[in-house]
GROMACS .gro file of C-alpha atoms in nm:
model
  490
    1ALA     CA    1  -0.176   6.471  -2.371
    2HIS     CA    2  -0.265   6.219  -2.109
    3LYS     CA    3  -0.640   6.272  -2.165
    4PHE     CA    4  -0.590   6.236  -2.538
    5VAL     CA    5  -0.408   5.902  -2.493
    6ALA     CA    6  -0.675   5.775  -2.252
    7ALA     CA    7  -0.955   5.877  -2.490
    8ALA     CA    8  -0.779   5.705  -2.780
    9GLN     CA    9  -0.737   5.387  -2.574
   10LYS     CA   10  -1.104   5.391  -2.473
   11LEU     CA   11  -1.209   5.440  -2.835
   12ARG     CA   12  -0.998   5.149  -2.956
   13VAL     CA   13  -1.140   4.925  -2.680
   14LEU     CA   14  -1.498   5.026  -2.762
   15ASN     CA   15  -1.438   4.958  -3.132
   16ALA     CA   16  -1.296   4.615  -3.047
   17LEU     CA   17  -1.601   4.538  -2.834
   18ARG     CA   18  -1.838   4.663  -3.106
   19ASN     CA   19  -1.688   4.419  -3.358
   20PRO     CA   20  -1.964   4.187  -3.485
   21SER     CA   21  -1.762   3.882  -3.376
   22VAL     CA   22  -1.783   4.011  -3.017
   23GLY     CA   23  -2.115   4.195  -3.011
   24LEU     CA   24  -2.063   4.395  -2.690
   25ALA     CA   25  -2.158   4.742  -2.803
   26MET     CA   26  -2.163   5.014  -2.538
   27THR     CA   27  -2.132   5.387  -2.505
   28SER     CA   28  -1.850   5.580  -2.342
   29SER     CA   29  -2.063   5.643  -2.033
   30GLN     CA   30  -2.147   5.276  -2.004
   31TYR     CA   31  -1.778   5.193  -2.034
   32ASP     CA   32  -1.695   5.432  -1.751
   33GLU     CA   33  -1.966   5.280  -1.534
   34VAL     CA   34  -1.865   4.919  -1.596
   35THR     CA   35  -1.489   4.996  -1.583
   36ALA     CA   36  -1.220   4.809  -1.771
   37ALA     CA   37  -1.202   4.536  -1.507
   38GLY     CA   38  -1.574   4.471  -1.546
   39ILE     CA   39  -1.531   4.452  -1.922
   40VAL     CA   40  -1.263   4.186  -1.877
   41ALA     CA   41  -1.488   3.981  -1.647
   42ARG     CA   42  -1.776   3.999  -1.899
   43LEU     CA   43  -1.552   3.896  -2.186
   44VAL     CA   44  -1.427   3.594  -1.990
   45ALA     CA   45  -1.788   3.499  -1.914
   46MET     CA   46  -1.866   3.534  -2.287
   47LYS     CA   47  -1.575   3.299  -2.361
   48ARG     CA   48  -1.364   3.572  -2.520
   49PRO     CA   49  -1.051   3.530  -2.300
   50ALA     CA   50  -0.807   3.625  -2.579
   51LEU     CA   51  -0.966   3.967  -2.622
   52ALA     CA   52  -0.990   4.007  -2.244
   53SER     CA   53  -0.618   3.937  -2.210
   54SER     CA   54  -0.533   4.186  -2.487
   55ILE     CA   55  -0.743   4.460  -2.327
   56CYS     CA   56  -0.580   4.397  -1.988
   57THR     CA   57  -0.237   4.443  -2.139
   58TYR     CA   58  -0.338   4.740  -2.355
   59VAL     CA   59  -0.494   4.948  -2.078
   60ALA     CA   60  -0.240   4.828  -1.819
   61LEU     CA   61  -0.480   4.687  -1.562
   62GLU     CA   62  -0.364   4.549  -1.230
   63ASN     CA   63  -0.133   4.249  -1.245
   64SER     CA   64  -0.384   4.025  -1.071
   65ILE     CA   65  -0.650   4.102  -1.332
   66GLN     CA   66  -0.402   4.038  -1.612
   67ALA     CA   67  -0.310   3.705  -1.454
   68PHE     CA   68  -0.680   3.614  -1.435
   69ALA     CA   69  -0.731   3.696  -1.802
   70ARG     CA   70  -0.422   3.502  -1.910
   71ALA     CA   71  -0.534   3.200  -1.708
   72SER     CA   72  -0.877   3.213  -1.871
   73ARG     CA   73  -0.717   3.232  -2.213
   74ALA     CA   74  -0.485   2.939  -2.141
   75ALA     CA   75  -0.774   2.731  -2.005
   76ALA     CA   76  -0.977   2.800  -2.319
   77PHE     CA   77  -0.680   2.705  -2.536
   78VAL     CA   78  -0.630   2.375  -2.353
   79SER     CA   79  -0.999   2.292  -2.361
   80SER     CA   80  -1.016   2.338  -2.737
   81SER     CA   81  -0.693   2.146  -2.799
   82THR     CA   82  -0.812   1.789  -2.754
   83PRO     CA   83  -0.599   1.497  -2.881
   84GLU     CA   84  -0.822   1.467  -3.187
   85ASN     CA   85  -0.754   1.817  -3.319
   86THR     CA   86  -0.395   1.880  -3.218
   87LYS     CA   87  -0.064   1.708  -3.263
   88LEU     CA   88   0.106   1.875  -2.969
   89SER     CA   89   0.254   1.644  -2.709
   90ASP     CA   90   0.188   1.696  -2.338
   91SER     CA   91   0.519   1.875  -2.285
   92GLN     CA   92   0.467   2.097  -2.590
   93MET     CA   93   0.117   2.184  -2.477
   94ALA     CA   94   0.245   2.265  -2.129
   95GLU     CA   95   0.514   2.494  -2.276
   96VAL     CA   96   0.251   2.686  -2.473
   97VAL     CA   97   0.038   2.731  -2.164
   98ILE     CA   98   0.337   2.845  -1.958
   99ALA     CA   99   0.420   3.101  -2.227
  100MET     CA  100   0.064   3.232  -2.215
  101LEU     CA  101   0.072   3.266  -1.839
  102THR     CA  102   0.412   3.431  -1.812
  103LYS     CA  103   0.422   3.677  -2.105
  104GLU     CA  104   0.207   3.857  -2.358
  105ASP     CA  105   0.183   3.771  -2.725
  106ALA     CA  106   0.486   3.882  -2.921
  107GLY     CA  107   0.264   4.059  -3.174
  108SER     CA  108   0.056   4.259  -2.931
  109THR     CA  109   0.087   4.636  -2.941
  110THR     CA  110   0.164   4.793  -2.604
  111SER     CA  111   0.256   5.139  -2.489
  112ASP     CA  112   0.572   5.238  -2.307
  113THR     CA  113   0.372   5.273  -1.987
  114THR     CA  114   0.245   4.916  -2.020
  115ARG     CA  115   0.595   4.781  -2.079
  116ASN     CA  116   0.721   4.955  -1.770
  117LYS     CA  117   0.442   4.798  -1.564
  118ARG     CA  118   0.508   4.444  -1.679
  119PRO     CA  119   0.586   4.216  -1.385
  120SER     CA  120   0.949   4.117  -1.336
  121SER     CA  121   1.050   3.752  -1.353
  122GLN     CA  122   1.085   3.721  -0.976
  123HIS     CA  123   0.720   3.824  -0.935
  124THR     CA  124   0.583   3.591  -1.201
  125ALA     CA  125   0.523   3.301  -0.964
  126LEU     CA  126   0.335   3.522  -0.718
  127LEU     CA  127   0.119   3.675  -0.991
  128ASN     CA  128   0.021   3.336  -1.128
  129ARG     CA  129  -0.076   3.181  -0.792
  130GLY     CA  130  -0.376   2.963  -0.868
  131ALA     CA  131  -0.350   3.010  -1.244
  132TYR     CA  132  -0.167   2.685  -1.310
  133ALA     CA  133  -0.422   2.494  -1.102
  134ALA     CA  134  -0.714   2.646  -1.295
  135VAL     CA  135  -0.559   2.561  -1.632
  136ALA     CA  136  -0.464   2.213  -1.507
  137LEU     CA  137  -0.828   2.141  -1.422
  138ALA     CA  138  -0.930   2.253  -1.769
  139ALA     CA  139  -0.666   2.024  -1.923
  140ASN     CA  140  -0.787   1.731  -1.716
  141LYS     CA  141  -1.145   1.786  -1.830
  142ALA     CA  142  -1.022   1.803  -2.189
  143GLY     CA  143  -0.864   1.460  -2.155
  144ARG     CA  144  -0.503   1.574  -2.115
  145PRO     CA  145  -0.401   1.444  -1.769
  146GLY     CA  146  -0.034   1.463  -1.862
  147VAL     CA  147  -0.060   1.836  -1.926
  148SER     CA  148  -0.250   1.874  -1.603
  149SER     CA  149   0.025   1.702  -1.403
  150LEU     CA  150   0.299   1.914  -1.561
  151LEU     CA  151   0.116   2.238  -1.487
  152LEU     CA  152   0.041   2.146  -1.127
  153MET     CA  153   0.411   2.098  -1.066
  154LEU     CA  154   0.451   2.474  -1.123
  155GLU     CA  155   0.163   2.578  -0.896
  156THR     CA  156   0.286   2.763  -0.588
  157SER     CA  157  -0.045   2.812  -0.406
  158VAL     CA  158  -0.103   2.511  -0.184
  159LYS     CA  159  -0.468   2.603  -0.125
  160GLU     CA  160  -0.526   2.587  -0.500
  161LYS     CA  161  -0.293   2.297  -0.574
  162VAL     CA  162  -0.437   2.045  -0.327
  163PRO     CA  163  -0.801   2.076  -0.446
  164ALA     CA  164  -0.680   2.054  -0.805
  165LEU     CA  165  -0.484   1.735  -0.733
  166ILE     CA  166  -0.793   1.594  -0.562
  167GLU     CA  167  -1.004   1.684  -0.864
  168ILE     CA  168  -0.776   1.497  -1.105
  169GLY     CA  169  -0.755   1.197  -0.871
  170ALA     CA  170  -0.395   1.239  -0.753
  171PHE     CA  171  -0.491   1.192  -0.388
  172ALA     CA  172  -0.153   1.068  -0.266
  173ASP     CA  173   0.021   1.368  -0.422
  174ALA     CA  174  -0.236   1.601  -0.267
  175ALA     CA  175  -0.170   1.449   0.075
  176ALA     CA  176   0.206   1.489   0.029
  177VAL     CA  177   0.163   1.857  -0.061
  178ALA     CA  178  -0.061   1.916   0.243
  179VAL     CA  179   0.191   1.743   0.470
  180SER     CA  180   0.478   1.950   0.330
  181VAL     CA  181   0.314   2.269   0.462
  182TRP     CA  182   0.173   2.104   0.777
  183ASP     CA  183  -0.185   2.189   0.686
  184ALA     CA  184  -0.410   1.942   0.869
  185ASP     CA  185  -0.728   2.083   0.712
  186LEU     CA  186  -0.609   2.022   0.357
  187LEU     CA  187  -0.481   1.677   0.455
  188PHE     CA  188  -0.816   1.586   0.609
  189LEU     CA  189  -0.994   1.717   0.298
  190THR     CA  190  -0.775   1.489   0.087
  191LEU     CA  191  -0.849   1.184   0.302
  192THR     CA  192  -1.225   1.235   0.309
  193SER     CA  193  -1.234   1.300  -0.066
  194PHE     CA  194  -1.031   0.987  -0.133
  195GLU     CA  195  -1.254   0.779   0.092
  196LYS     CA  196  -1.562   0.906  -0.088
  197ALA     CA  197  -1.404   0.830  -0.426
  198CYS     CA  198  -1.318   0.474  -0.320
  199LEU     CA  199  -1.670   0.409  -0.195
  200GLN     CA  200  -1.824   0.547  -0.514
  201SER     CA  201  -1.590   0.350  -0.740
  202SER     CA  202  -1.715   0.015  -0.611
  203SER     CA  203  -2.067  -0.125  -0.598
  204ASP     CA  204  -1.975  -0.294  -0.269
  205ALA     CA  205  -1.903  -0.040   0.005
  206ASN     CA  206  -1.693  -0.292   0.198
  207GLN     CA  207  -1.467  -0.351  -0.102
  208GLY     CA  208  -1.433   0.022  -0.148
  209ARG     CA  209  -1.330   0.059   0.216
  210ILE     CA  210  -1.071  -0.220   0.178
  211LYS     CA  211  -0.925  -0.039  -0.123
  212PHE     CA  212  -0.918   0.285   0.073
  213ILE     CA  213  -0.729   0.130   0.365
  214ASP     CA  214  -0.480  -0.048   0.138
  215MET     CA  215  -0.397   0.275  -0.046
  216ILE     CA  216  -0.363   0.473   0.278
  217ILE     CA  217  -0.110   0.221   0.410
  218HIS     CA  218   0.103   0.178   0.097
  219LYS     CA  219   0.071   0.506  -0.097
  220PHE     CA  220   0.010   0.785   0.154
  221THR     CA  221   0.248   0.948   0.399
  222PRO     CA  222   0.263   0.832   0.765
  223GLU     CA  223   0.117   1.169   0.871
  224ALA     CA  224  -0.196   1.094   0.669
  225MET     CA  225  -0.242   0.762   0.842
  226ASN     CA  226  -0.187   0.916   1.186
  227LEU     CA  227  -0.446   1.185   1.119
  228LEU     CA  228  -0.695   0.925   0.999
  229GLN     CA  229  -0.643   0.719   1.314
  230SER     CA  230  -0.700   1.025   1.533
  231TYR     CA  231  -1.022   1.102   1.347
  232TYR     CA  232  -1.157   0.749   1.381
  233ARG     CA  233  -1.073   0.742   1.753
  234SER     CA  234  -1.247   1.071   1.822
  235SER     CA  235  -1.558   1.004   1.611
  236ASN     CA  236  -1.843   0.775   1.698
  237ASN     CA  237  -2.036   0.534   1.481
  238SER     CA  238  -2.288   0.799   1.383
  239MET     CA  239  -2.010   0.976   1.193
  240ALA     CA  240  -1.940   0.682   0.963
  241SER     CA  241  -1.929   0.752   0.593
  242PRO     CA  242  -2.263   0.748   0.408
  243GLY     CA  243  -2.333   0.425   0.224
  244SER     CA  244  -2.091   0.222   0.435
  245THR     CA  245  -2.202  -0.075   0.644
  246ILE     CA  246  -1.886  -0.055   0.858
  247ASP     CA  247  -1.858   0.187   1.148
  248ASN     CA  248  -1.551   0.395   1.217
  249GLU     CA  249  -1.432   0.173   1.501
  250THR     CA  250  -1.424  -0.129   1.272
  251THR     CA  251  -1.246   0.074   1.006
  252LEU     CA  252  -0.984   0.183   1.258
  253MET     CA  253  -0.926  -0.179   1.360
  254ASN     CA  254  -0.889  -0.284   0.995
  255LEU     CA  255  -0.648   0.003   0.937
  256LEU     CA  256  -0.429  -0.088   1.233
  257ILE     CA  257  -0.431  -0.460   1.160
  258SER     CA  258  -0.355  -0.409   0.791
  259SER     CA  259  -0.057  -0.191   0.885
  260GLN     CA  260   0.055  -0.465   1.130
  261LYS     CA  261   0.019  -0.244   1.437
  262PHE     CA  262  -0.114  -0.531   1.645
  263ILE     CA  263  -0.029  -0.388   1.987
  264GLU     CA  264  -0.205  -0.062   1.907
  265ALA     CA  265  -0.504  -0.241   1.755
  266GLY     CA  266  -0.542  -0.484   2.045
  267SER     CA  267  -0.505  -0.205   2.301
  268HIS     CA  268  -0.774   0.000   2.129
  269LYS     CA  269  -1.008  -0.299   2.125
  270ALA     CA  270  -0.946  -0.376   2.492
  271ILE     CA  271  -0.998  -0.014   2.595
  272SER     CA  272  -1.325  -0.001   2.402
  273SER     CA  273  -1.464  -0.268   2.635
  274PHE     CA  274  -1.451  -0.011   2.915
  275SER     CA  275  -1.670   0.241   2.732
  276LYS     CA  276  -1.985   0.353   2.908
  277ASP     CA  277  -2.225   0.148   2.698
  278LYS     CA  278  -2.019  -0.171   2.737
  279LYS     CA  279  -1.950  -0.119   3.106
  280LYS     CA  280  -2.316  -0.151   3.196
  281ASN     CA  281  -2.329  -0.513   3.081
  282ARG     CA  282  -2.023  -0.709   3.188
  283HIS     CA  283  -2.125  -1.007   2.974
  284GLU     CA  284  -2.066  -0.801   2.659
  285ARG     CA  285  -1.713  -0.715   2.767
  286ILE     CA  286  -1.572  -1.067   2.769
  287PRO     CA  287  -1.619  -1.125   2.390
  288ILE     CA  288  -1.457  -0.787   2.321
  289ILE     CA  289  -1.158  -0.872   2.539
  290LYS     CA  290  -1.127  -1.211   2.371
  291GLU     CA  291  -1.121  -1.033   2.035
  292ALA     CA  292  -0.844  -0.807   2.168
  293SER     CA  293  -0.650  -1.120   2.269
  294ARG     CA  294  -0.692  -1.260   1.918
  295VAL     CA  295  -0.552  -0.938   1.770
  296PHE     CA  296  -0.254  -0.947   2.006
  297GLY     CA  297  -0.191  -1.304   1.893
  298LEU     CA  298  -0.138  -1.192   1.533
  299GLY     CA  299   0.205  -1.047   1.610
  300LYS     CA  300   0.520  -1.196   1.759
  301GLU     CA  301   0.602  -0.882   1.953
  302SER     CA  302   0.268  -0.877   2.137
  303VAL     CA  303   0.294  -1.209   2.320
  304PHE     CA  304   0.301  -1.043   2.662
  305GLN     CA  305  -0.010  -0.838   2.582
  306LYS     CA  306  -0.193  -1.152   2.470
  307VAL     CA  307  -0.107  -1.342   2.790
  308ALA     CA  308  -0.211  -1.046   3.006
  309THR     CA  309  -0.539  -1.008   2.817
  310ASP     CA  310  -0.618  -1.379   2.846
  311GLU     CA  311  -0.554  -1.370   3.220
  312TYR     CA  312  -0.773  -1.064   3.261
  313CYS     CA  313  -1.051  -1.241   3.073
  314GLU     CA  314  -1.018  -1.537   3.309
  315LEU     CA  315  -1.023  -1.297   3.603
  316LEU     CA  316  -1.355  -1.153   3.487
  317VAL     CA  317  -1.499  -1.505   3.477
  318ASP     CA  318  -1.363  -1.581   3.825
  319GLN     CA  319  -1.510  -1.257   3.959
  320ASP     CA  320  -1.851  -1.347   3.818
  321ARG     CA  321  -1.825  -1.689   3.982
  322LEU     CA  322  -1.735  -1.540   4.320
  323ARG     CA  323  -2.018  -1.289   4.309
  324ALA     CA  324  -2.264  -1.562   4.220
  325GLN     CA  325  -2.123  -1.806   4.477
  326TYR     CA  326  -2.139  -1.564   4.772
  327ASN     CA  327  -2.435  -1.366   4.641
  328SER     CA  328  -2.257  -1.035   4.699
  329PRO     CA  329  -2.112  -0.778   4.458
  330LEU     CA  330  -1.861  -0.669   4.724
  331VAL     CA  331  -1.668  -0.994   4.732
  332ALA     CA  332  -1.523  -0.917   4.386
  333PRO     CA  333  -1.597  -0.564   4.256
  334GLU     CA  334  -1.629  -0.531   3.881
  335SER     CA  335  -1.324  -0.415   3.684
  336SER     CA  336  -1.100  -0.470   3.986
  337SER     CA  337  -0.746  -0.602   3.959
  338VAL     CA  338  -0.622  -0.933   4.096
  339THR     CA  339  -0.472  -0.754   4.394
  340TYR     CA  340  -0.789  -0.567   4.480
  341THR     CA  341  -1.002  -0.878   4.423
  342ILE     CA  342  -0.794  -1.075   4.676
  343LEU     CA  343  -0.819  -0.782   4.919
  344SER     CA  344  -1.197  -0.771   4.874
  345ILE     CA  345  -1.228  -1.145   4.940
  346LEU     CA  346  -1.031  -1.112   5.265
  347LYS     CA  347  -1.240  -0.816   5.379
  348HIS     CA  348  -1.565  -0.992   5.291
  349ALA     CA  349  -1.477  -1.268   5.539
  350ALA     CA  350  -1.547  -1.022   5.824
  351SER     CA  351  -1.916  -1.022   5.730
  352CYS     CA  352  -1.946  -1.402   5.747
  353GLU     CA  353  -2.057  -1.560   6.073
  354SER     CA  354  -1.983  -1.920   5.982
  355PRO     CA  355  -1.620  -2.030   6.038
  356ASN     CA  356  -1.649  -2.262   5.739
  357ALA     CA  357  -1.750  -1.971   5.514
  358VAL     CA  358  -1.456  -1.765   5.643
  359LYS     CA  359  -1.217  -2.053   5.583
  360LYS     CA  360  -1.355  -2.100   5.233
  361LEU     CA  361  -1.302  -1.732   5.152
  362TYR     CA  362  -0.941  -1.752   5.268
  363GLN     CA  363  -0.891  -2.057   5.047
  364ASP     CA  364  -1.042  -1.873   4.750
  365ALA     CA  365  -0.799  -1.587   4.807
  366ASP     CA  366  -0.503  -1.828   4.816
  367ARG     CA  367  -0.632  -2.012   4.511
  368LEU     CA  368  -0.669  -1.686   4.317
  369ALA     CA  369  -0.319  -1.574   4.418
  370LYS     CA  370  -0.169  -1.905   4.305
  371LYS     CA  371  -0.358  -1.906   3.974
  372TYR     CA  372  -0.242  -1.556   3.878
  373ARG     CA  373   0.107  -1.598   4.021
  374VAL     CA  374   0.081  -1.324   4.282
  375PRO     CA  375   0.423  -1.290   4.457
  376GLU     CA  376   0.433  -1.430   4.810
  377LYS     CA  377   0.534  -1.101   4.967
  378ARG     CA  378   0.250  -0.915   4.800
  379LEU     CA  379   0.003  -1.179   4.916
  380TRP     CA  380   0.119  -1.145   5.276
  381TYR     CA  381   0.095  -0.767   5.258
  382LEU     CA  382  -0.258  -0.804   5.123
  383LYS     CA  383  -0.353  -1.040   5.403
  384VAL     CA  384  -0.218  -0.804   5.669
  385ARG     CA  385  -0.398  -0.509   5.515
  386GLY     CA  386  -0.725  -0.689   5.449
  387LEU     CA  387  -0.747  -0.850   5.795
  388SER     CA  388  -0.651  -0.531   5.979
  389GLU     CA  389  -0.881  -0.299   5.784
  390SER     CA  390  -1.175  -0.537   5.839
  391GLN     CA  391  -1.095  -0.572   6.213
  392GLN     CA  392  -1.017  -0.945   6.191
  393TRP     CA  393  -0.749  -0.926   6.463
  394SER     CA  394  -0.780  -1.286   6.569
  395SER     CA  395  -0.717  -1.400   6.211
  396LEU     CA  396  -0.420  -1.164   6.195
  397ARG     CA  397  -0.273  -1.329   6.506
  398VAL     CA  398  -0.326  -1.671   6.351
  399LEU     CA  399  -0.146  -1.553   6.036
  400ALA     CA  400   0.149  -1.421   6.239
  401ASP     CA  401   0.172  -1.744   6.444
  402SER     CA  402   0.141  -1.975   6.142
  403ARG     CA  403   0.410  -2.231   6.070
  404ALA     CA  404   0.506  -2.054   5.751
  405LYS     CA  405   0.778  -1.797   5.804
  406SER     CA  406   0.661  -1.444   5.729
  407PRO     CA  407   0.841  -1.324   5.411
  408ILE     CA  408   0.765  -0.962   5.505
  409GLY     CA  409   0.873  -0.979   5.869
  410PHE     CA  410   0.655  -0.853   6.150
  411LYS     CA  411   0.688  -0.479   6.103
  412PRO     CA  412   0.373  -0.463   5.881
  413PHE     CA  413   0.181  -0.656   6.150
  414ALA     CA  414   0.290  -0.408   6.415
  415PHE     CA  415   0.204  -0.107   6.199
  416ALA     CA  416  -0.140  -0.255   6.129
  417ALA     CA  417  -0.203  -0.300   6.502
  418ILE     CA  418  -0.087   0.055   6.576
  419ARG     CA  419  -0.301   0.212   6.307
  420GLY     CA  420  -0.591  -0.006   6.417
  421LYS     CA  421  -0.557   0.148   6.766
  422GLN     CA  422  -0.512  -0.185   6.936
  423ALA     CA  423  -0.406  -0.234   7.294
  424ILE     CA  424  -0.041  -0.204   7.389
  425GLY     CA  425  -0.025  -0.578   7.455
  426GLU     CA  426  -0.148  -0.652   7.101
  427ILE     CA  427   0.105  -0.410   6.957
  428MET     CA  428   0.394  -0.551   7.163
  429ARG     CA  429   0.302  -0.904   7.041
  430TYR     CA  430   0.438  -0.806   6.700
  431VAL     CA  431   0.701  -0.546   6.796
  432GLU     CA  432   0.884  -0.798   7.014
  433ARG     CA  433   0.927  -1.022   6.711
  434VAL     CA  434   1.094  -0.743   6.509
  435THR     CA  435   1.470  -0.799   6.527
  436ASP     CA  436   1.600  -0.476   6.373
  437PRO     CA  437   1.653  -0.210   6.646
  438ASP     CA  438   1.596   0.077   6.404
  439GLU     CA  439   1.263  -0.070   6.298
  440ARG     CA  440   1.166  -0.126   6.662
  441PHE     CA  441   1.246   0.239   6.737
  442ASP     CA  442   1.027   0.354   6.443
  443LEU     CA  443   0.740   0.134   6.566
  444PHE     CA  444   0.761   0.270   6.920
  445CYS     CA  445   0.756   0.624   6.786
  446GLU     CA  446   0.456   0.541   6.567
  447ALA     CA  447   0.276   0.397   6.873
  448LYS     CA  448   0.388   0.695   7.086
  449LEU     CA  449   0.553   0.464   7.336
  450TRP     CA  450   0.821   0.720   7.406
  451LYS     CA  451   1.000   0.548   7.693
  452ARG     CA  452   1.039   0.226   7.497
  453ALA     CA  453   1.162   0.431   7.200
  454LEU     CA  454   1.420   0.599   7.425
  455ASP     CA  455   1.535   0.261   7.550
  456GLU     CA  456   1.599   0.152   7.192
  457ALA     CA  457   1.779   0.478   7.112
  458ASN     CA  458   1.991   0.442   7.426
  459LYS     CA  459   2.086   0.086   7.330
  460LEU     CA  460   2.192   0.216   6.991
  461ARG     CA  461   2.364   0.513   7.159
  462ASP     CA  462   2.212   0.732   6.889
  463THR     CA  463   2.174   1.093   6.999
  464SER     CA  464   1.981   1.191   6.684
  465LYS     CA  465   1.706   0.942   6.768
  466ILE     CA  466   1.677   1.085   7.122
  467ILE     CA  467   1.651   1.436   6.978
  468HIS     CA  468   1.386   1.307   6.738
  469VAL     CA  469   1.177   1.172   7.027
  470ARG     CA  470   1.216   1.501   7.216
  471SER     CA  471   1.087   1.695   6.913
  472LEU     CA  472   0.780   1.472   6.880
  473CYS     CA  473   0.682   1.438   7.242
  474ASN     CA  474   0.507   1.720   7.432
  475SER     CA  475   0.549   1.561   7.775
  476SER     CA  476   0.786   1.753   8.001
  477GLU     CA  477   0.874   1.427   8.177
  478ILE     CA  478   0.984   1.261   7.854
  479GLN     CA  479   1.168   1.571   7.743
  480GLY     CA  480   1.359   1.569   8.075
  481ILE     CA  481   1.456   1.207   8.024
  482CYS     CA  482   1.574   1.297   7.673
  483ASP     CA  483   1.792   1.577   7.809
  484GLY     CA  484   1.946   1.341   8.063
  485LEU     CA  485   2.023   1.076   7.802
  486ILE     CA  486   2.174   1.334   7.571
  487SER     CA  487   2.405   1.460   7.847
  488GLN     CA  488   2.513   1.104   7.929
  489LEU     CA  489   2.595   1.022   7.566
  490SER     CA  490   2.773   1.351   7.494
   0.00000   0.00000   0.00000
C-alpha cells in the first residue's frame, strides 16, 4: 500500500511538471535521480515558487525545504504586487505574506501523513528563520518599504535581520539589533556599510563624512560610537575609507569633538604627538600640543587640562632654549618633566669649569622652578639629589649653610653624604644639625656608626633600638656593648 501511494504521488508530481505552463518534463528515473528537493530548487529557479510550495507540502518534504519554498512564493507575490497593480495596504500585504509563511493554502490537498508532519505553532518561528528577511528584501525592491519594515519586525535570525536592515537603509535599527545580542562583527558591518553609504550619497566626501558622524552621535547607540572610536584608534591612516580626503585620526577627532568629549579628544591629540614619527622631530610636536590645548579650551570641564598642556608646551620651548644655550642635549633631555629638567640642569653644572657658568645654571634651575610653581620642598630635594649625585659636595655644603632655612631639614643632606660615601666629618656636619633623636639614630645606623647609634639609643632608653643595632652589626665588640646596655636598661 505504501508503494502504491508513493507511486501515485510521483505520478501526480510528474504530471504537474509536464504541464505545458511549467514545461519540466522528466521520466521516473530522472525524478529519482534529481529527488523531490532538487525539483523544488529547480522550480524556484524557474520562478515557479507556488508549484514548488505545493509539491513540498504534498510529498511532505523536510520543514526547512518547505519554509524555503514558502519564502520564495511570498517573495514572488510581493515582487509582483507593486502599488500600481494592487490596492492592498502595507499591513494587509504583510498579513498575506505572514499567512503564506506560516500555513499552507486552505484549498491544497494533503494526506493524513502530511497533516501529522505539519510544524506546530511553537516551531513556526524557528522554521521561518531568515524567511521574513528574504521576503522583506523583495518587498523593498518592489517599492514597498512599509511592508519590508513590518516583516523584519518578525524576523528572529539576527544574522539575517541585520544585513536586511542594512540593505533597506535602516542602519540605526541594524546597529540596535546587533547591540542587543552583543555581536561586535554585525555592529562593525553596520557601521562600515553606513559610512560607505554616506560617502556615496554625497559628491563631496567631506560632507558625507560630516553626515556620517552626525548620525552616529544622534541616532546610533553609545556602543556603536564606542566601537567606532576603538577602530579609529587602532587603525592607521592607510586604512581610511576609499574616496575620503580625511584620515581616520582626523575623523576620530571630529567624532569626539562633535560629541563634546573634549577631554578625550584633547588627550588623544596630545598623546599622538608622542608617536614614533612625531617624536623624531620635536618641532612638529609643538603645533600638535597647541592644537590639543585648543581642543581642551572648548569645554568648561577641561580647564585644568588646558592649563597643563599650555605649560608643557612652554616647557618644550624652554628645553629647546636651554639645549641651544649650553650646546648640550643633556642639560634638558627631550620629553622630560619639569622635575627631571631641573635635576638635569643641576647635574650639568658639574661638567662646567667656569664658576659663572655654574652660577648661571643654578639660576636657570631656580627660574624654571619659579615659572612652573615647583613647591619649595620639592626644589630642595631636587637640589640635594642633583648636587650629591653629580659629586658637587662643596655646592651642597653651600646650600646647607645658606641663609634660607631648609624646609626639608638636614636629614636628606646627611643621607646624601652617607650614600655618596663621604668622610665621617662630612657626614657629621649634617647629622649634628638634625634635632630629632630618632632620625639621628637612623642616620647613624645607615652610616654604620654603631657606637654613635648606641649612644642615641641609650639616651632614648630604647631597648628595641639597641637590639636592632645588635642584629645589624657583626662586630663582637659592638654586640658586647649592646648586651651590657640591655642589661643596664632591663
